[in-house]
Amino acid sequence: MKDKKIKDLGGGIPKGGDYETPPPVFKDDYEEFKTILFNAWRVDGLTYDAERMFKNLIIENNAAGYLPLGAIIARAYPLDYNYDEYGNSKFLQFTFPDGRQVKRLNIRTGLTPPPIYGGYYITGLPAGVSYGEIIHKSVDLMRLCDVVIWQNLNAVKNAKVITVQNPDTLLSVKHAMRKIQTGVPIVEVSAALADALKAIDVSTPFIADRIGEFKRTIKDELLIRIGTMSANTTKRERVQATEVNATVGQCEDYIYSLIDNLNAQFEAFNLPLKARLNNSLEELYYNAIEGEETPPVNQ
């Protein structure tokens, strides 16, 4: 006995052999968060263009090269030979935007004046991980949340599956479904129609709201990591001052791990540069230390 083929109720399988619509390509917010971090700190002693290049290199590569002759900023790489007693390469390769490359002595002391054919290798976060990697990790997770939310919203709108054993009741079922969809009550139905209207439950639980809340949590944590206070808009109760101060302290610890490490190198190498905070976090921090009343983030 030959197997019976299942009838295609959709008029044929579309090209590609799959009914599933691919999710849209969500734009990631990497540049947005990078901009927030970019504005959170400054480097005094550099021109506008040099400061932009320096901060971009520190965020993306966690390292930047500084040539004292002209105070030029460039991408720098330690050369893999001739290390000193602390594991620092004795020579650096500087790469400029136009593709030019020069080899320079890696200056690790505060010599005055510095050697003409020397340069400095400035690192950002002391652990070696870059802020770019930190932002990408959170943004990738937020993008995944967007995809799950999109898929869940599409899944919950799936139609019910209704089985009709008697073909004679098919038209009556269609008319009844139209009444149900428009909100018209069905007063009289036959037993056969009542049985046919018992739909098979293929519904998907709605979880988009929970995924959205999880995404906001990731975003708030990322903002703290890049030294920016989060409003915590998901909380409805009044935020206590101690909680606000704790969040301020977290932001301070994160952003100053970068600023302090940069300034330690500027001082050790006797460079005319200074990194500093460039947002309202400092004012909130000192208000907390001095015991001033910290205004609530929200009500």
Coordinates of C-alpha atoms in Angstrom, one line a residue:
M1 CA 0.0 0.0 0.0
K2 CA 1.4 3.3 -1.0
D3 CA 1.8 6.1 1.5
K4 CA -0.7 8.8 1.2
K5 CA 0.8 12.2 0.6
I6 CA -0.2 15.1 2.8
K7 CA -2.0 17.8 0.9
D8 CA -0.3 21.2 0.7
L9 CA -2.8 23.7 2.0
G10 CA -0.6 26.7 1.1
G11 CA -0.6 26.4 -2.6
G12 CA 2.9 24.9 -2.8
I13 CA 6.2 25.4 -0.9
P14 CA 7.8 28.7 -1.8
K15 CA 11.2 28.8 -3.4
G16 CA 13.9 27.9 -1.0
G17 CA 11.8 25.2 0.6
D18 CA 11.1 27.1 3.8
Y19 CA 8.1 29.1 5.0
E20 CA 10.2 30.9 7.6
T21 CA 10.8 34.5 7.0
P22 CA 14.4 35.4 7.9
P23 CA 14.7 38.0 10.7
P24 CA 15.6 41.5 9.8
V25 CA 19.2 42.6 10.1
F26 CA 19.3 44.7 13.3
K27 CA 21.7 47.5 13.4
D28 CA 24.0 47.1 16.4
D29 CA 24.6 50.1 18.7
Y30 CA 28.3 49.7 18.9
E31 CA 29.1 53.2 17.6
E32 CA 26.5 54.7 19.9
F33 CA 28.1 53.3 23.0
K34 CA 31.6 54.0 21.7
T35 CA 30.5 57.7 21.3
I36 CA 29.3 57.8 24.9
L37 CA 32.6 56.4 26.1
F38 CA 34.5 58.7 23.7
N39 CA 32.9 61.7 25.4
A40 CA 33.4 60.4 29.0
W41 CA 37.1 61.3 29.2
R42 CA 39.6 63.8 27.8
V43 CA 43.3 64.0 27.2
D44 CA 44.8 67.5 27.8
G45 CA 47.9 68.4 25.8
L46 CA 46.9 67.1 22.4
T47 CA 45.3 68.8 19.4
Y48 CA 41.7 68.0 18.5
D49 CA 42.7 65.6 15.7
A50 CA 45.5 64.0 17.8
E51 CA 43.1 63.5 20.8
R52 CA 40.5 61.9 18.6
M53 CA 43.0 59.4 17.1
F54 CA 44.5 58.7 20.5
K55 CA 41.1 57.9 22.1
N56 CA 40.0 55.8 19.1
L57 CA 43.2 53.7 19.3
I58 CA 42.9 53.3 23.0
I59 CA 39.2 52.2 22.8
E60 CA 39.7 49.8 19.8
N61 CA 43.3 48.5 20.4
N62 CA 43.9 49.4 24.1
A63 CA 47.2 51.0 22.9
A64 CA 48.4 54.0 21.1
G65 CA 51.8 55.3 20.0
Y66 CA 53.1 58.8 20.9
L67 CA 56.0 60.4 19.0
P68 CA 57.4 63.3 21.1
L69 CA 58.8 65.0 18.0
G70 CA 55.7 66.9 16.9
A71 CA 53.4 65.2 19.5
I72 CA 52.2 62.8 16.8
I73 CA 49.8 60.0 17.6
A74 CA 49.9 56.8 15.5
R75 CA 49.1 53.1 15.7
A76 CA 52.1 51.3 17.4
Y77 CA 53.1 47.7 17.7
P78 CA 55.8 46.2 19.9
L79 CA 58.4 44.3 17.8
D80 CA 58.8 40.7 18.8
Y81 CA 62.5 40.7 19.7
N82 CA 65.0 42.4 22.1
Y83 CA 62.9 42.6 25.3
D84 CA 64.0 44.4 28.5
E85 CA 63.9 42.8 32.0
Y86 CA 60.2 43.7 32.4
G87 CA 59.1 42.0 29.1
N88 CA 58.8 45.3 27.2
S89 CA 59.9 45.3 23.6
K90 CA 62.9 47.6 23.0
F91 CA 61.6 48.7 19.6
L92 CA 58.2 49.8 18.3
Q93 CA 56.7 50.0 14.8
F94 CA 54.6 53.0 14.2
T95 CA 52.0 52.9 11.4
F96 CA 50.4 56.1 10.0
P97 CA 47.0 56.4 8.3
D98 CA 48.7 56.8 4.9
G99 CA 50.4 53.5 5.3
R100 CA 53.9 54.8 6.2
Q101 CA 55.7 52.7 8.8
V102 CA 58.7 53.7 11.0
K103 CA 60.7 51.8 13.6
R104 CA 61.5 53.7 16.8
L105 CA 63.2 53.0 20.1
N106 CA 60.6 52.2 22.8
I107 CA 61.2 54.8 25.5
R108 CA 60.2 53.5 28.9
T109 CA 61.7 56.3 31.1
G110 CA 61.1 60.0 31.6
L111 CA 64.3 61.2 29.8
T112 CA 64.5 64.9 29.2
P113 CA 64.8 65.6 26.4
P114 CA 63.6 62.3 25.0
P115 CA 65.6 60.6 22.3
I116 CA 64.9 61.9 18.8
Y117 CA 64.5 58.5 17.3
G118 CA 62.2 57.2 20.1
G119 CA 58.6 56.8 20.8
Y120 CA 56.2 55.8 23.6
Y121 CA 53.8 52.9 23.8
I122 CA 50.7 53.9 25.8
T123 CA 48.3 51.3 27.0
G124 CA 44.7 51.8 28.1
L125 CA 43.1 49.3 30.5
P126 CA 45.9 47.6 32.6
A127 CA 44.5 44.0 32.1
G128 CA 45.0 44.1 28.3
V129 CA 41.3 43.8 27.3
S130 CA 40.1 46.7 25.2
Y131 CA 36.9 48.7 25.7
G132 CA 36.0 47.8 22.1
E133 CA 35.8 44.1 23.2
I134 CA 33.8 45.0 26.3
I135 CA 31.2 47.0 24.2
H136 CA 31.1 44.3 21.4
K137 CA 30.3 41.6 23.9
S138 CA 27.3 43.4 25.3
V139 CA 26.1 44.7 22.0
D140 CA 26.2 41.2 20.4
L141 CA 24.0 40.0 23.3
M142 CA 21.6 42.9 22.9
R143 CA 21.3 42.1 19.1
L144 CA 20.5 38.5 20.0
C145 CA 17.7 39.8 22.3
D146 CA 16.3 41.9 19.3
V147 CA 16.2 38.7 17.2
V148 CA 14.5 36.7 19.9
I149 CA 11.9 39.5 20.4
W150 CA 11.2 39.7 16.7
Q151 CA 10.8 35.9 16.5
N152 CA 8.6 35.8 19.5
L153 CA 6.3 38.5 18.2
N154 CA 5.9 36.6 14.9
A155 CA 5.3 33.3 16.7
V156 CA 2.5 34.5 18.9
K157 CA 0.5 35.7 15.9
N158 CA 0.3 32.2 14.4
A159 CA -3.2 31.1 13.4
K160 CA -5.1 28.3 15.2
V161 CA -5.2 24.8 13.6
I162 CA -8.7 23.6 13.3
T163 CA -9.5 20.0 12.2
V164 CA -12.7 19.3 10.2
Q165 CA -13.6 15.6 9.9
N166 CA -16.7 16.3 7.8
P167 CA -16.1 18.3 4.6
D168 CA -19.8 19.4 4.7
T169 CA -19.1 21.5 7.8
L170 CA -16.0 23.3 6.3
L171 CA -18.0 26.3 5.0
S172 CA -19.9 26.6 8.2
V173 CA -16.6 26.6 10.2
K174 CA -15.2 29.4 7.9
H175 CA -18.3 31.5 8.5
A176 CA -18.1 30.9 12.3
M177 CA -14.4 31.8 12.4
R178 CA -15.2 35.1 10.6
K179 CA -17.8 35.9 13.3
I180 CA -15.4 35.0 16.1
Q181 CA -12.6 37.3 14.6
T182 CA -15.1 40.2 14.3
G183 CA -16.5 39.6 17.8
V184 CA -19.9 38.4 16.8
P185 CA -21.2 35.7 19.2
I186 CA -22.2 32.3 17.7
V187 CA -25.6 31.5 19.3
E188 CA -26.6 28.3 17.5
V189 CA -24.3 25.7 16.3
S190 CA -24.6 22.0 15.5
A191 CA -22.8 19.4 17.4
A192 CA -20.6 18.7 14.3
L193 CA -19.7 22.4 14.1
A194 CA -19.0 22.6 17.8
D195 CA -16.6 19.7 17.6
A196 CA -14.9 21.2 14.6
L197 CA -14.3 24.6 16.4
K198 CA -12.2 22.8 19.0
A199 CA -8.8 24.1 17.8
I200 CA -5.5 22.5 18.4
D201 CA -3.4 24.8 20.6
V202 CA -0.2 25.7 18.8
S203 CA 0.2 29.0 20.6
T204 CA 3.7 30.3 21.7
P205 CA 4.1 31.9 25.1
F206 CA 4.7 35.6 25.0
I207 CA 8.2 36.3 26.3
A208 CA 9.1 39.5 24.4
D209 CA 8.6 41.7 27.5
R210 CA 11.0 39.6 29.6
I211 CA 13.6 39.5 26.9
G212 CA 13.2 43.3 26.5
E213 CA 13.8 43.7 30.3
F214 CA 16.8 41.5 30.1
K215 CA 18.2 43.6 27.2
R216 CA 17.7 46.8 29.3
T217 CA 19.7 45.1 32.1
I218 CA 22.5 44.4 29.8
K219 CA 22.4 48.0 28.5
D220 CA 22.5 49.4 32.0
E221 CA 25.4 47.3 33.0
L222 CA 27.3 48.3 29.8
L223 CA 26.7 52.0 30.6
I224 CA 28.2 51.5 34.0
R225 CA 31.2 49.8 32.5
I226 CA 31.9 52.8 30.2
G227 CA 31.6 55.2 33.1
T228 CA 28.0 56.5 32.5
M229 CA 25.2 56.6 35.0
S230 CA 22.1 54.6 34.0
A231 CA 18.6 55.9 34.8
N232 CA 17.3 52.4 35.7
T233 CA 14.0 53.3 34.1
T234 CA 12.6 49.8 34.7
K235 CA 12.4 50.4 38.5
R236 CA 9.2 51.9 39.7
E237 CA 10.0 52.5 43.3
R238 CA 12.1 55.3 44.6
V239 CA 15.8 54.6 44.3
Q240 CA 17.6 55.1 47.6
A241 CA 20.6 57.4 47.8
T242 CA 22.8 54.6 49.0
E243 CA 22.0 52.6 45.8
V244 CA 22.7 55.7 43.7
N245 CA 26.0 56.2 45.4
A246 CA 27.0 52.6 44.9
T247 CA 26.3 52.9 41.2
V248 CA 28.3 56.1 41.1
G249 CA 31.2 54.3 42.8
Q250 CA 31.0 51.5 40.2
C251 CA 31.1 53.9 37.3
E252 CA 34.1 55.7 38.9
D253 CA 36.0 52.4 39.4
Y254 CA 35.5 51.4 35.8
I255 CA 36.4 54.7 34.1
Y256 CA 39.3 55.5 36.4
S257 CA 40.9 52.1 35.8
L258 CA 41.5 53.7 32.3
I259 CA 42.2 57.3 33.4
D260 CA 44.6 56.3 36.3
N261 CA 46.5 53.9 34.1
L262 CA 47.0 56.5 31.4
N263 CA 48.1 59.2 33.9
A264 CA 50.6 56.8 35.5
Q265 CA 52.3 56.3 32.2
F266 CA 52.2 60.0 31.3
E267 CA 53.9 60.8 34.6
A268 CA 56.4 58.0 34.4
F269 CA 57.4 59.0 30.9
N270 CA 57.3 62.8 31.7
L271 CA 54.9 63.5 29.0
P272 CA 52.9 66.8 28.8
L273 CA 49.6 65.0 28.8
K274 CA 46.9 64.4 31.3
A275 CA 43.7 62.3 31.1
R276 CA 40.6 63.4 33.0
L277 CA 36.9 62.7 33.4
N278 CA 34.6 64.6 31.1
N279 CA 31.1 64.0 32.5
S280 CA 28.9 64.7 35.5
L281 CA 30.1 61.6 37.4
E282 CA 32.7 63.5 39.3
E283 CA 30.1 65.9 40.8
L284 CA 27.9 63.0 41.9
Y285 CA 30.9 61.3 43.4
Y286 CA 32.0 64.2 45.5
N287 CA 28.5 64.9 46.6
A288 CA 28.3 61.4 48.0
I289 CA 31.6 61.7 49.8
E290 CA 30.7 65.0 51.4
G291 CA 27.3 63.6 52.6
E292 CA 25.2 65.9 50.4
E293 CA 21.8 64.7 49.6
T294 CA 21.9 62.9 46.2
P295 CA 18.8 63.6 44.1
P296 CA 16.9 60.4 43.2
V297 CA 17.5 59.0 39.7
N298 CA 13.7 58.4 39.3
Q299 CA 10.6 58.2 41.3

